[in-house]
mmCIF file with all atom_site columns, C-alpha atoms in Angstrom:
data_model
loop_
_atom_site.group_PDB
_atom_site.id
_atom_site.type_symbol
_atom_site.label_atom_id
_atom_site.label_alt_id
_atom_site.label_comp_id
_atom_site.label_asym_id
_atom_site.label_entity_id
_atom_site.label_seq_id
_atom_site.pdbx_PDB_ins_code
_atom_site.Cartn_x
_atom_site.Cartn_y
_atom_site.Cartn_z
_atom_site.occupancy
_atom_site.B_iso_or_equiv
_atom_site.pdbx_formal_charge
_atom_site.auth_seq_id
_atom_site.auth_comp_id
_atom_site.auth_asym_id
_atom_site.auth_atom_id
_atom_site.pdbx_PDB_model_num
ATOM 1   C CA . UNK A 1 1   ? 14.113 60.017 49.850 1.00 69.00 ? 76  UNK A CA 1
ATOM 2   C CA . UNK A 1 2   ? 17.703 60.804 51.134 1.00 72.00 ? 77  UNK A CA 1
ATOM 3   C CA . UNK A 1 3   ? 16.839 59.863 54.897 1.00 80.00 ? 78  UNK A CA 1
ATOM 4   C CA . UNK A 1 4   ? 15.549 56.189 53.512 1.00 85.00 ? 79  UNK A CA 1
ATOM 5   C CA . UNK A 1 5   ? 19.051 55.971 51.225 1.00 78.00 ? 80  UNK A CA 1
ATOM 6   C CA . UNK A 1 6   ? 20.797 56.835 54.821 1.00 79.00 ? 81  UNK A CA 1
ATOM 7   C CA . UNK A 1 7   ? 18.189 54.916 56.286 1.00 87.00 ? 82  UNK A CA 1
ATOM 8   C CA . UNK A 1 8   ? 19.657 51.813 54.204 1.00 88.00 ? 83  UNK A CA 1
ATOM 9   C CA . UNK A 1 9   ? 22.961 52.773 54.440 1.00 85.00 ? 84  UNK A CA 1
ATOM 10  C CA . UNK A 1 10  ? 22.990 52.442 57.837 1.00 87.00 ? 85  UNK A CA 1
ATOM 11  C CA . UNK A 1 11  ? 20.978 49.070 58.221 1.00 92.00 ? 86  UNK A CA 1
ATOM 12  C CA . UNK A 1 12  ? 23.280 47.812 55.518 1.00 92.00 ? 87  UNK A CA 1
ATOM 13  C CA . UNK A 1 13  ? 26.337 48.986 57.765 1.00 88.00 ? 88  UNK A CA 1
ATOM 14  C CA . UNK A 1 14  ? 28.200 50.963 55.265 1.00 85.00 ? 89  UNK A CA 1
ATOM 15  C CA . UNK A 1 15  ? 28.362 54.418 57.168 1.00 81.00 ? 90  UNK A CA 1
ATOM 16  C CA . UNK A 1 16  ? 32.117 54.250 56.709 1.00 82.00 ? 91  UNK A CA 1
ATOM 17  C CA . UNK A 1 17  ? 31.803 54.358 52.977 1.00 81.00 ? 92  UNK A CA 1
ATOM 18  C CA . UNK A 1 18  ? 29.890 57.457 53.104 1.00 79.00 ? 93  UNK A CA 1
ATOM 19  C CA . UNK A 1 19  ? 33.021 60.028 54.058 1.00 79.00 ? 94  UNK A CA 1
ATOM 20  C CA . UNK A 1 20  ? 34.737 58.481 50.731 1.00 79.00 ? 95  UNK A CA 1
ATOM 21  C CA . UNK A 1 21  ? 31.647 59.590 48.656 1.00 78.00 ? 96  UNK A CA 1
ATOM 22  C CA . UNK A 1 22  ? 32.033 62.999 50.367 1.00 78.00 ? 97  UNK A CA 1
ATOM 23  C CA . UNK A 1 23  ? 35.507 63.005 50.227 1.00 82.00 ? 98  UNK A CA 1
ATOM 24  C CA . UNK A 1 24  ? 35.690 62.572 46.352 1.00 84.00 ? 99  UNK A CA 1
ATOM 25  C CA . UNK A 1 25  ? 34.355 66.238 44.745 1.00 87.00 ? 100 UNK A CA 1
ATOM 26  C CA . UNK A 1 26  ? 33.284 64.460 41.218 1.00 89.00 ? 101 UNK A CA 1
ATOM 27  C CA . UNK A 1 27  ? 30.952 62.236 42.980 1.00 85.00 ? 102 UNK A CA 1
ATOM 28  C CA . UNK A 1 28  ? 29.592 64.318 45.122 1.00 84.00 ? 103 UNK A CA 1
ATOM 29  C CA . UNK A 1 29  ? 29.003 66.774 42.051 1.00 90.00 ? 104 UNK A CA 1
ATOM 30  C CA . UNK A 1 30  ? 27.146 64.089 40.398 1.00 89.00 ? 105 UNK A CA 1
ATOM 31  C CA . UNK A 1 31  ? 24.887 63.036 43.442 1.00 86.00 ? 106 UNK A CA 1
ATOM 32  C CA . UNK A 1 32  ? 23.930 66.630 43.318 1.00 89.00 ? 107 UNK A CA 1
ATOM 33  C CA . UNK A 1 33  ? 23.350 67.367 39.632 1.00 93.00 ? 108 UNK A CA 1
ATOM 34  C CA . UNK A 1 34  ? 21.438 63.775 39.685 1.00 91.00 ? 109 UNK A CA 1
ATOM 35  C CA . UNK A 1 35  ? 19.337 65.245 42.798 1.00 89.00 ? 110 UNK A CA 1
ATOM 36  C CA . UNK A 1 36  ? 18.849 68.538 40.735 1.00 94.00 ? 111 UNK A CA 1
ATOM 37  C CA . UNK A 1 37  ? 17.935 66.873 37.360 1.00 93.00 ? 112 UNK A CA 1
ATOM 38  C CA . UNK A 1 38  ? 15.416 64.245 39.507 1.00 91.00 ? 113 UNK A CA 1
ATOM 39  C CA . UNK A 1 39  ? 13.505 67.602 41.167 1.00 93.00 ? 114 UNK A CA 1
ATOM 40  C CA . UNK A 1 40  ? 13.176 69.282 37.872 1.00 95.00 ? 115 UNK A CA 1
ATOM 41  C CA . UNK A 1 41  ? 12.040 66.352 36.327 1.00 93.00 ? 116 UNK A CA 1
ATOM 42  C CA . UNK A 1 42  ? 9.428  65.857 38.705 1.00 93.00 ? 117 UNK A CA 1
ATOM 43  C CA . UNK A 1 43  ? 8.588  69.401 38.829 1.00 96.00 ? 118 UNK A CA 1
ATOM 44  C CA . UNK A 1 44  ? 8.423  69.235 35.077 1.00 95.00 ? 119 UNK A CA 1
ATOM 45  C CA . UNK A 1 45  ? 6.191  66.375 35.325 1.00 94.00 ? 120 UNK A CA 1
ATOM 46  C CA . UNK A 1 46  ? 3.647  68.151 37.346 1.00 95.00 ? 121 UNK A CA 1
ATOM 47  C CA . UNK A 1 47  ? 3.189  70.641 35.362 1.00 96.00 ? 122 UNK A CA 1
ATOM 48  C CA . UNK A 1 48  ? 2.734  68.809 32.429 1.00 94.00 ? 123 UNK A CA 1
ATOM 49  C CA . UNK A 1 49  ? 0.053  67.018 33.831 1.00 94.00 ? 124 UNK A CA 1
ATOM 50  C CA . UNK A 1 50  ? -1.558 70.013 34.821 1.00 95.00 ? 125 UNK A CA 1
ATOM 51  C CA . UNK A 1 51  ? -1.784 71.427 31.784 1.00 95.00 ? 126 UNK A CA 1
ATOM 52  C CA . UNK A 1 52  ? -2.126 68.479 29.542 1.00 90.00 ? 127 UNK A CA 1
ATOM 53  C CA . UNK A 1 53  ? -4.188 65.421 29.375 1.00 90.00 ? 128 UNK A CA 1
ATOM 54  C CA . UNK A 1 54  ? -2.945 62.707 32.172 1.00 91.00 ? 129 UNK A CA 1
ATOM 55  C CA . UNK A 1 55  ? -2.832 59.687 29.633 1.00 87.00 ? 130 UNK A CA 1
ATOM 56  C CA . UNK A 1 56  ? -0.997 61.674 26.868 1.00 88.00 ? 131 UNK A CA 1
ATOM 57  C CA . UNK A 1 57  ? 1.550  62.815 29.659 1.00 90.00 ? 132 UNK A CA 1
ATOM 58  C CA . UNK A 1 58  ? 1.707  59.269 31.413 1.00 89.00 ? 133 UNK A CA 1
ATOM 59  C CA . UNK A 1 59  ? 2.496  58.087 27.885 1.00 87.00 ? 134 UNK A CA 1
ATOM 60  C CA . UNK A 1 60  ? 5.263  60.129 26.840 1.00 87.00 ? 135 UNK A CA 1
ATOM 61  C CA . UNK A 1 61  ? 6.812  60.101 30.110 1.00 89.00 ? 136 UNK A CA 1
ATOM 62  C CA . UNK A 1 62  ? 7.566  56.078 29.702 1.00 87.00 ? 137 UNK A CA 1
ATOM 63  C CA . UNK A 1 63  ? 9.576  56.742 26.769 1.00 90.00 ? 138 UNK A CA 1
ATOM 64  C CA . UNK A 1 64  ? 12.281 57.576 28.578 1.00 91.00 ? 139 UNK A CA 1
ATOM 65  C CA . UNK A 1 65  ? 12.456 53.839 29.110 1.00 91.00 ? 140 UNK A CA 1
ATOM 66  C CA . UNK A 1 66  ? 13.327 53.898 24.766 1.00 94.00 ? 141 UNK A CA 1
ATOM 67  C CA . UNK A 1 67  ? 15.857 56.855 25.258 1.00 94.00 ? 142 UNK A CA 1
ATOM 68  C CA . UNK A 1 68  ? 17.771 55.274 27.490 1.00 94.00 ? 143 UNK A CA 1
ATOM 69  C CA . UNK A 1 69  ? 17.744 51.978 26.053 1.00 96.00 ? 144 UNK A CA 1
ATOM 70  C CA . UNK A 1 70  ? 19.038 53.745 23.208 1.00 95.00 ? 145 UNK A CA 1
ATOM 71  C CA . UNK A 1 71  ? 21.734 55.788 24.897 1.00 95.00 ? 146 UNK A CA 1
ATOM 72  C CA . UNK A 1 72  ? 23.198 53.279 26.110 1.00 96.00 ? 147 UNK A CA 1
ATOM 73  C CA . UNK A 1 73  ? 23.707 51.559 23.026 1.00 96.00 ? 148 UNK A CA 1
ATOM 74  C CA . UNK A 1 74  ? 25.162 54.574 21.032 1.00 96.00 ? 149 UNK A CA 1
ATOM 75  C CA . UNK A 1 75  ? 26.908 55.646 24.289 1.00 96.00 ? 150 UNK A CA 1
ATOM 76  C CA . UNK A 1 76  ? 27.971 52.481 26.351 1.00 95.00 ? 151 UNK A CA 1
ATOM 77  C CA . UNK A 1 77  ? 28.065 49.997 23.086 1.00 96.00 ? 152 UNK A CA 1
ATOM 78  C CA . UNK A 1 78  ? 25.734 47.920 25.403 1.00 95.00 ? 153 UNK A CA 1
ATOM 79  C CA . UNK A 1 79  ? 23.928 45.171 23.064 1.00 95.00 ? 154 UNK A CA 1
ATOM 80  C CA . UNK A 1 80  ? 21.068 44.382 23.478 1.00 94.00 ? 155 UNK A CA 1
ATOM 81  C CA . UNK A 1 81  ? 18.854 41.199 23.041 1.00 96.00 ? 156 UNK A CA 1
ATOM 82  C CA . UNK A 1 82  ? 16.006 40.332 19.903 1.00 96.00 ? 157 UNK A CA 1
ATOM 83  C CA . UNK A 1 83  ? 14.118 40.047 22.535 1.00 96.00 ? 158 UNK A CA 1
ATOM 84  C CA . UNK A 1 84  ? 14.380 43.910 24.383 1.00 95.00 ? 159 UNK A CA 1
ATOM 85  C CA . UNK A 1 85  ? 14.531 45.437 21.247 1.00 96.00 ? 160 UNK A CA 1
ATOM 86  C CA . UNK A 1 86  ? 10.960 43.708 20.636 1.00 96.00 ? 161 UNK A CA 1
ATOM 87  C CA . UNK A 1 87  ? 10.544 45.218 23.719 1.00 95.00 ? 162 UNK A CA 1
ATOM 88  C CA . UNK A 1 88  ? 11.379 48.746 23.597 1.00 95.00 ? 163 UNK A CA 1
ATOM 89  C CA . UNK A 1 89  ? 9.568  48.841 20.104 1.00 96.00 ? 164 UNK A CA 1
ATOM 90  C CA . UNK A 1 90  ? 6.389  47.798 21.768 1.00 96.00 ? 165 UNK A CA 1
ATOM 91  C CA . UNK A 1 91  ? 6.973  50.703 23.857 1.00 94.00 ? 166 UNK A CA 1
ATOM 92  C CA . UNK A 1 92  ? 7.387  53.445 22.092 1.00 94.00 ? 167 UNK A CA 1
ATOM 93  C CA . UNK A 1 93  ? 4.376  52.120 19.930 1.00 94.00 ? 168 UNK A CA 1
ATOM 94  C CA . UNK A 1 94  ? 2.066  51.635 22.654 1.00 92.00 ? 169 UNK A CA 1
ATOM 95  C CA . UNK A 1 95  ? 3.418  55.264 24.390 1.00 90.00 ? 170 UNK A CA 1
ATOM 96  C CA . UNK A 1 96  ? 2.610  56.556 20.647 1.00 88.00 ? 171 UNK A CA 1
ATOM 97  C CA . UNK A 1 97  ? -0.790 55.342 20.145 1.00 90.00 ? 172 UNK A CA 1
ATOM 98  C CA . UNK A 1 98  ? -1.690 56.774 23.618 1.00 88.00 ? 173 UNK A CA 1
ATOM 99  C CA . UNK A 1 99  ? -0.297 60.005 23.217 1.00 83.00 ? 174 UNK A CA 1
ATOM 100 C CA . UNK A 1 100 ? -1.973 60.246 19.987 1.00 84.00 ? 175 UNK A CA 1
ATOM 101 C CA . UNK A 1 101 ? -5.218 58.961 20.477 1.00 77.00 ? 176 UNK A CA 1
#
């Protein structure tokens, strides 16, 4: 994954902007917790699915779509629309009902 972001860094022709994302420590910190937390997760994942039943896992894992929907509007303040909140209650129904059944 990190030789197609340099892949499209480069096609882009934004090399140059590169050395200020190494330059500055907290960003660089945060590319690499984001790369750690993205590994785990997957890793995570995995195993989940090896040891539980595909649709249950499946399921669950798309609610992270509802936590961060709702993170960001405790966190950020973001508001969202009648329309996404519709949305994201349809998920976590339909991610319910799976798991469950």
């Amino acid at each position: 994954m990190a030789l197609f972001l340099v892949g499209v860094v480069v096609v882009q022709g934004k090399l140059n902007l590169v050395s200020e994302i190494l330059v500055n420590r907290k960003a660089l910190l945060f590319i690499v917790l984001s790369g750690v937390a993205g590994a785990l997760s997957w890793l995570f994942y995995f195993l989940a699915i090896k040891n539980g039943n595909v649709s249950q896992v499946a399921s669950i894992d798309k609610l992270s779509v509802v936590f961060a929907v709702i993170l960001a509007v405790i966190l950020f303040g973001e508001k969202i629309s009648l329309m996404a909140a519709g949305g994201v209650a349809l998920i976590t129904v339909g991610a319910l009902m799976v798991a469950l059944g």
